[in-house]
Coordinates of C-alpha atoms in Angstrom, one line a residue:
X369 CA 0.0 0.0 0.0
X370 CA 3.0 2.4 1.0
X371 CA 4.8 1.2 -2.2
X372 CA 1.3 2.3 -4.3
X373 CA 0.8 5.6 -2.2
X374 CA 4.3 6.5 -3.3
X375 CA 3.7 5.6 -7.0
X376 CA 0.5 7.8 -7.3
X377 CA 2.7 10.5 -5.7
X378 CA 5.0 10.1 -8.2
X379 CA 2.8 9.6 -11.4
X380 CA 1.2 13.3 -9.6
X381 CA 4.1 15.0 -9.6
X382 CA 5.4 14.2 -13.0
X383 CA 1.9 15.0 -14.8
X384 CA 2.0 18.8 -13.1
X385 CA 6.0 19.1 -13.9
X386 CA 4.7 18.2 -17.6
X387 CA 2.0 20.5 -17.8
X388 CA 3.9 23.1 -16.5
X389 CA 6.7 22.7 -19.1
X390 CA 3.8 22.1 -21.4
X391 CA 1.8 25.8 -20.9
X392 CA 5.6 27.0 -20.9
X393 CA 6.5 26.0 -23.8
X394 CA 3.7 27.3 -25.4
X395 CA 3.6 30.5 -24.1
X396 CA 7.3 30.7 -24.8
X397 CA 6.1 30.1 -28.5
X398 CA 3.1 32.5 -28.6
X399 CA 5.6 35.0 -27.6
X400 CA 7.9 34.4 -30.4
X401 CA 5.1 35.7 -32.5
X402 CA 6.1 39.2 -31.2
X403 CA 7.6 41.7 -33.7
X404 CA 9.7 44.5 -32.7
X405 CA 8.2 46.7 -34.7
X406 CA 11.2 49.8 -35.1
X407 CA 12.2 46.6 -37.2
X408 CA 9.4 47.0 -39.8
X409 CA 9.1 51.0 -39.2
X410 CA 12.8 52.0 -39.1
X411 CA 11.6 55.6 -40.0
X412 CA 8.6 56.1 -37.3
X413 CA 9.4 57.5 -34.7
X414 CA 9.5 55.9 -30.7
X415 CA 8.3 57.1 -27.8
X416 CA 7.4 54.7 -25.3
X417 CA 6.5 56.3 -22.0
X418 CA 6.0 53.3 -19.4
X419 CA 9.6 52.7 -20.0
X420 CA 10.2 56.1 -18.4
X421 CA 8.4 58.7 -16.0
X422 CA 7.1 60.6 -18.4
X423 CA 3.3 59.1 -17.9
X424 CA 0.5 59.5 -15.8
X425 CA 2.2 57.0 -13.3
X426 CA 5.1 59.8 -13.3
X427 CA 7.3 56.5 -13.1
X428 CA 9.0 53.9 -15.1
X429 CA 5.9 50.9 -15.4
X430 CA 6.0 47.3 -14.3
X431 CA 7.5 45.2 -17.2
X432 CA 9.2 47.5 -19.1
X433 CA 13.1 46.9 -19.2
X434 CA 13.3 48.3 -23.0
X435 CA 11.6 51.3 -24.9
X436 CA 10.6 48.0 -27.5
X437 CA 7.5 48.6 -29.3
X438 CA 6.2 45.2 -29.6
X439 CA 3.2 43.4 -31.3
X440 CA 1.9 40.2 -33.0
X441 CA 3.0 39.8 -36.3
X442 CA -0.5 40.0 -37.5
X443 CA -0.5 43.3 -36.4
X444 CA 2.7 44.6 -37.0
X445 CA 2.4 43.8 -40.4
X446 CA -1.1 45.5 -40.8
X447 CA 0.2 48.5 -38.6
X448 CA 3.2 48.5 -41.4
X449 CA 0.5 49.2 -44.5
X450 CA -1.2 51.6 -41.8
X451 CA 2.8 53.5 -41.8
X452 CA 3.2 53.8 -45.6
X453 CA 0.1 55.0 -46.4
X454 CA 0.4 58.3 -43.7
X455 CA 4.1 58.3 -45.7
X456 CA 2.4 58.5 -48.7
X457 CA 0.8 61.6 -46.9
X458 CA 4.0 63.7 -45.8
X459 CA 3.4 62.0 -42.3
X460 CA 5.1 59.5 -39.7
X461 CA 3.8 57.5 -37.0
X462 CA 5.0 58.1 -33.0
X463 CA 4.1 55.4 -31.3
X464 CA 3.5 55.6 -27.6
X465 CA 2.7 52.0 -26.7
X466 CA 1.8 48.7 -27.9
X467 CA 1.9 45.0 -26.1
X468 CA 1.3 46.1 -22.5
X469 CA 2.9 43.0 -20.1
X470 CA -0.3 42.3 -17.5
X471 CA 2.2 43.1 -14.4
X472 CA 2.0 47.0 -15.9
X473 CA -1.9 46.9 -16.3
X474 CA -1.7 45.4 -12.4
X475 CA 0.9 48.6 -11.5
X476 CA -1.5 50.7 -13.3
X477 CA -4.2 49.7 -10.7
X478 CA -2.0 49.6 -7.7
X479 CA -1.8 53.5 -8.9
X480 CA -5.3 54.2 -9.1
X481 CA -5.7 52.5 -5.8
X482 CA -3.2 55.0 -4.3
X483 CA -5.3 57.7 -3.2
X484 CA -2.5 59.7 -1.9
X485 CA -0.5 59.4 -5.1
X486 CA -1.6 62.7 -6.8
X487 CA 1.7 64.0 -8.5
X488 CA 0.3 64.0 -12.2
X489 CA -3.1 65.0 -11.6
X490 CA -2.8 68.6 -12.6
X491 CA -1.9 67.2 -16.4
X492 CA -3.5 63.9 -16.7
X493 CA -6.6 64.1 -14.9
X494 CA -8.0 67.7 -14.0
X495 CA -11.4 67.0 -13.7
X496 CA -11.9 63.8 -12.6
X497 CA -11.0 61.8 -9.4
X498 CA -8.6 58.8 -9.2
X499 CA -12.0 56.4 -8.6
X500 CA -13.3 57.9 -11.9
X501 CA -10.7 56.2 -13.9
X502 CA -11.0 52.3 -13.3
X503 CA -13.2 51.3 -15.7
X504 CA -13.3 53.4 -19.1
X505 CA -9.8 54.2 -19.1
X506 CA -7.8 52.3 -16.4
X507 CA -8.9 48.5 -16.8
X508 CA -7.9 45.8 -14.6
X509 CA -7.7 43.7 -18.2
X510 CA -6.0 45.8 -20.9
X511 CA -6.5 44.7 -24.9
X512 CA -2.4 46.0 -24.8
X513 CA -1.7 43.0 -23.2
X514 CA -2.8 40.8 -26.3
X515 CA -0.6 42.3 -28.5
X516 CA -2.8 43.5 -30.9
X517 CA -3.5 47.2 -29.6
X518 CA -1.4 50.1 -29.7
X519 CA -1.3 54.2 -29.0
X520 CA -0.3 56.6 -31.3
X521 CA -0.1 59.9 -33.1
X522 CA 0.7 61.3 -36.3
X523 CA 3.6 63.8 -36.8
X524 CA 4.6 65.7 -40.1
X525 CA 7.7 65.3 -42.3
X526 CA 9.7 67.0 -39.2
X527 CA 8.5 65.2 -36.5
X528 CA 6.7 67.6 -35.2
X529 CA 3.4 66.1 -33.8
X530 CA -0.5 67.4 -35.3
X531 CA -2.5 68.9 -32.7
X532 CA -4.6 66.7 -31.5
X533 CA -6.7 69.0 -29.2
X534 CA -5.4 66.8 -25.7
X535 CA -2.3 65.0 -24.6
X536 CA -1.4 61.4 -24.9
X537 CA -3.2 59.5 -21.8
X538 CA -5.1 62.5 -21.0
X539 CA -8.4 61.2 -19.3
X540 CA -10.9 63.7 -19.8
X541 CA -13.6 63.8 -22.2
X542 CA -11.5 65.9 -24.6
X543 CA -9.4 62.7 -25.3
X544 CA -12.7 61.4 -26.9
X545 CA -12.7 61.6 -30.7
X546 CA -15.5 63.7 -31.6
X547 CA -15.6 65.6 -28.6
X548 CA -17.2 68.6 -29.2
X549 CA -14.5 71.4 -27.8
X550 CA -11.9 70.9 -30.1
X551 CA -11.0 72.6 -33.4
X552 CA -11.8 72.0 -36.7
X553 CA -8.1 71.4 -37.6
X554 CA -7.6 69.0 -34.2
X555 CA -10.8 67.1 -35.5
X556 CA -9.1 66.8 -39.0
X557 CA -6.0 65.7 -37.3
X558 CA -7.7 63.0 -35.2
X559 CA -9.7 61.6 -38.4
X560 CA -6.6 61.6 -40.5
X561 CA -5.0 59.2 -37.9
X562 CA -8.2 57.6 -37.7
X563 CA -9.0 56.9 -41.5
X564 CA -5.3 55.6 -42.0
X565 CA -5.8 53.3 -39.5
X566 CA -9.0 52.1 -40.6
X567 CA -7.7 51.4 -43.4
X568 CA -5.3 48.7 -41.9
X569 CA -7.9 47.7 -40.3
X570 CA -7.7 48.6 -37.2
X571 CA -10.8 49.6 -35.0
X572 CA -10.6 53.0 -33.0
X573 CA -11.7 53.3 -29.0
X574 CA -14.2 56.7 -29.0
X575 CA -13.1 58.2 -25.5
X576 CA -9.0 58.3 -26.6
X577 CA -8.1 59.7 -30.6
X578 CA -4.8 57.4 -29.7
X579 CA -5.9 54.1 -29.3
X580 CA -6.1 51.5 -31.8
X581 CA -6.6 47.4 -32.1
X582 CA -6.2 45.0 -34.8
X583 CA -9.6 43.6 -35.6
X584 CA -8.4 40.4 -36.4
X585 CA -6.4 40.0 -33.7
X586 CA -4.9 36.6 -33.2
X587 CA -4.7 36.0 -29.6
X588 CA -8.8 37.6 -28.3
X589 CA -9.0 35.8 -24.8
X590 CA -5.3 35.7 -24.2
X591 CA -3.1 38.6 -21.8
X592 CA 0.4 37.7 -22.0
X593 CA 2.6 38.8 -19.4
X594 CA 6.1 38.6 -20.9
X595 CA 8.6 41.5 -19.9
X596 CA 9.9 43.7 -22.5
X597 CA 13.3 43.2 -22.9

């Protein structure tokens, strides 16, 4: 009976070691499906803020050990048609963000959870209270972390970026496409962005101008947690 008891233990262990090596393996090989994307875009231009302090955090995020832009092939390679065509007119892509490891979605919530961490409210959230942001722009789940989502704006031959009316991660209503206080020339600005990208195929997010996601993305039900190295 002891003998028996021992093999069972055994014959346990070795079927959870083998799944575990198992799921590893696989998500090792989901993540090789990554694309650093400066590779397809040499000429866009880089910007990624959770690798430094310049966000709404005001610190370097959770996961990021390199200012990569990464994404899933399928997307990189749509967001590369998306590139030529705003070449095509006199423009460049900066890129903000793009796969989002989940550990920087769950720093992102330790944040808003801080209610004595105030230090960027003045320019990323003047009207609105940290409990106001969980939900339509803070997400305990973020479509980032599948790998098929990224930010971005457009910038002209120079670099310089169009005016979109509202910063980059701005939460406030004026980060929502159509919203009704911005100019003429900011709306053009945010439709030229968002036609090109529609054109990729790519589906826009109403409350920010800067946030896109591949419709066919590749991995729906999946957040990867892989650092960015």
């Amino acid at each position: 009976m002891v003998l028996y008891k021992q093999f069972k233990l055994c014959l346990l262990l070795s079927i959870i070691t083998f799944s575990s090596v198992a799921n590893a393996n696989v998500r090792n090989t989901k993540q090789q499906e990554f694309i650093d994307v400066a590779t397809l875009l040499p000429t866009a231009l880089f910007d990624i803020r959770y690798y430094s302090s310049n966000n709404f955090v005001g610190k370097p995020i959770d996961g990021y050990k390199s200012a990569k832009c990464l994404l899933h092939k399928t997307t990189a390679y749509a967001l590369q048609k998306a590139h030529k065509q705003a070449q095509l007119a006199g423009l460049n892509f900066k890129i903000f963000d793009c796969y989002r490891p989940q550990r920087a979605v769950d720093h992102f919530v330790r944040w808003v959870n801080d209610p004595t961490d105030l230090v960027t409210k003045a320019t990323y959230y003047p009207n609105l209270g940290k409990d106001e942001l969980l939900g339509g722009y803070i997400a305990a789940k973020s479509g980032h972390s599948r790998g098929s989502t990224l930010d971005l704006t457009l910038t002209d031959s120079e670099g310089t970026e169009l005016n979109m009316g509202s910063l980059f991660d701005m939460f406030d209503t004026l980060s929502n496409t159509d919203d009704l206080r911005i100019t003429t020339r900011q709306k053009a600005n945010r439709y030229k962005l968002k036609n090109i990208m529609l054109a990729a195929g790519f589906a826009p997010y109403s409350m920010e101008w800067w946030h896109f996601t591949y419709k066919q993305q590749a991995y729906p039900n999946t957040y990867f947690d892989f650092v960015i190295e």
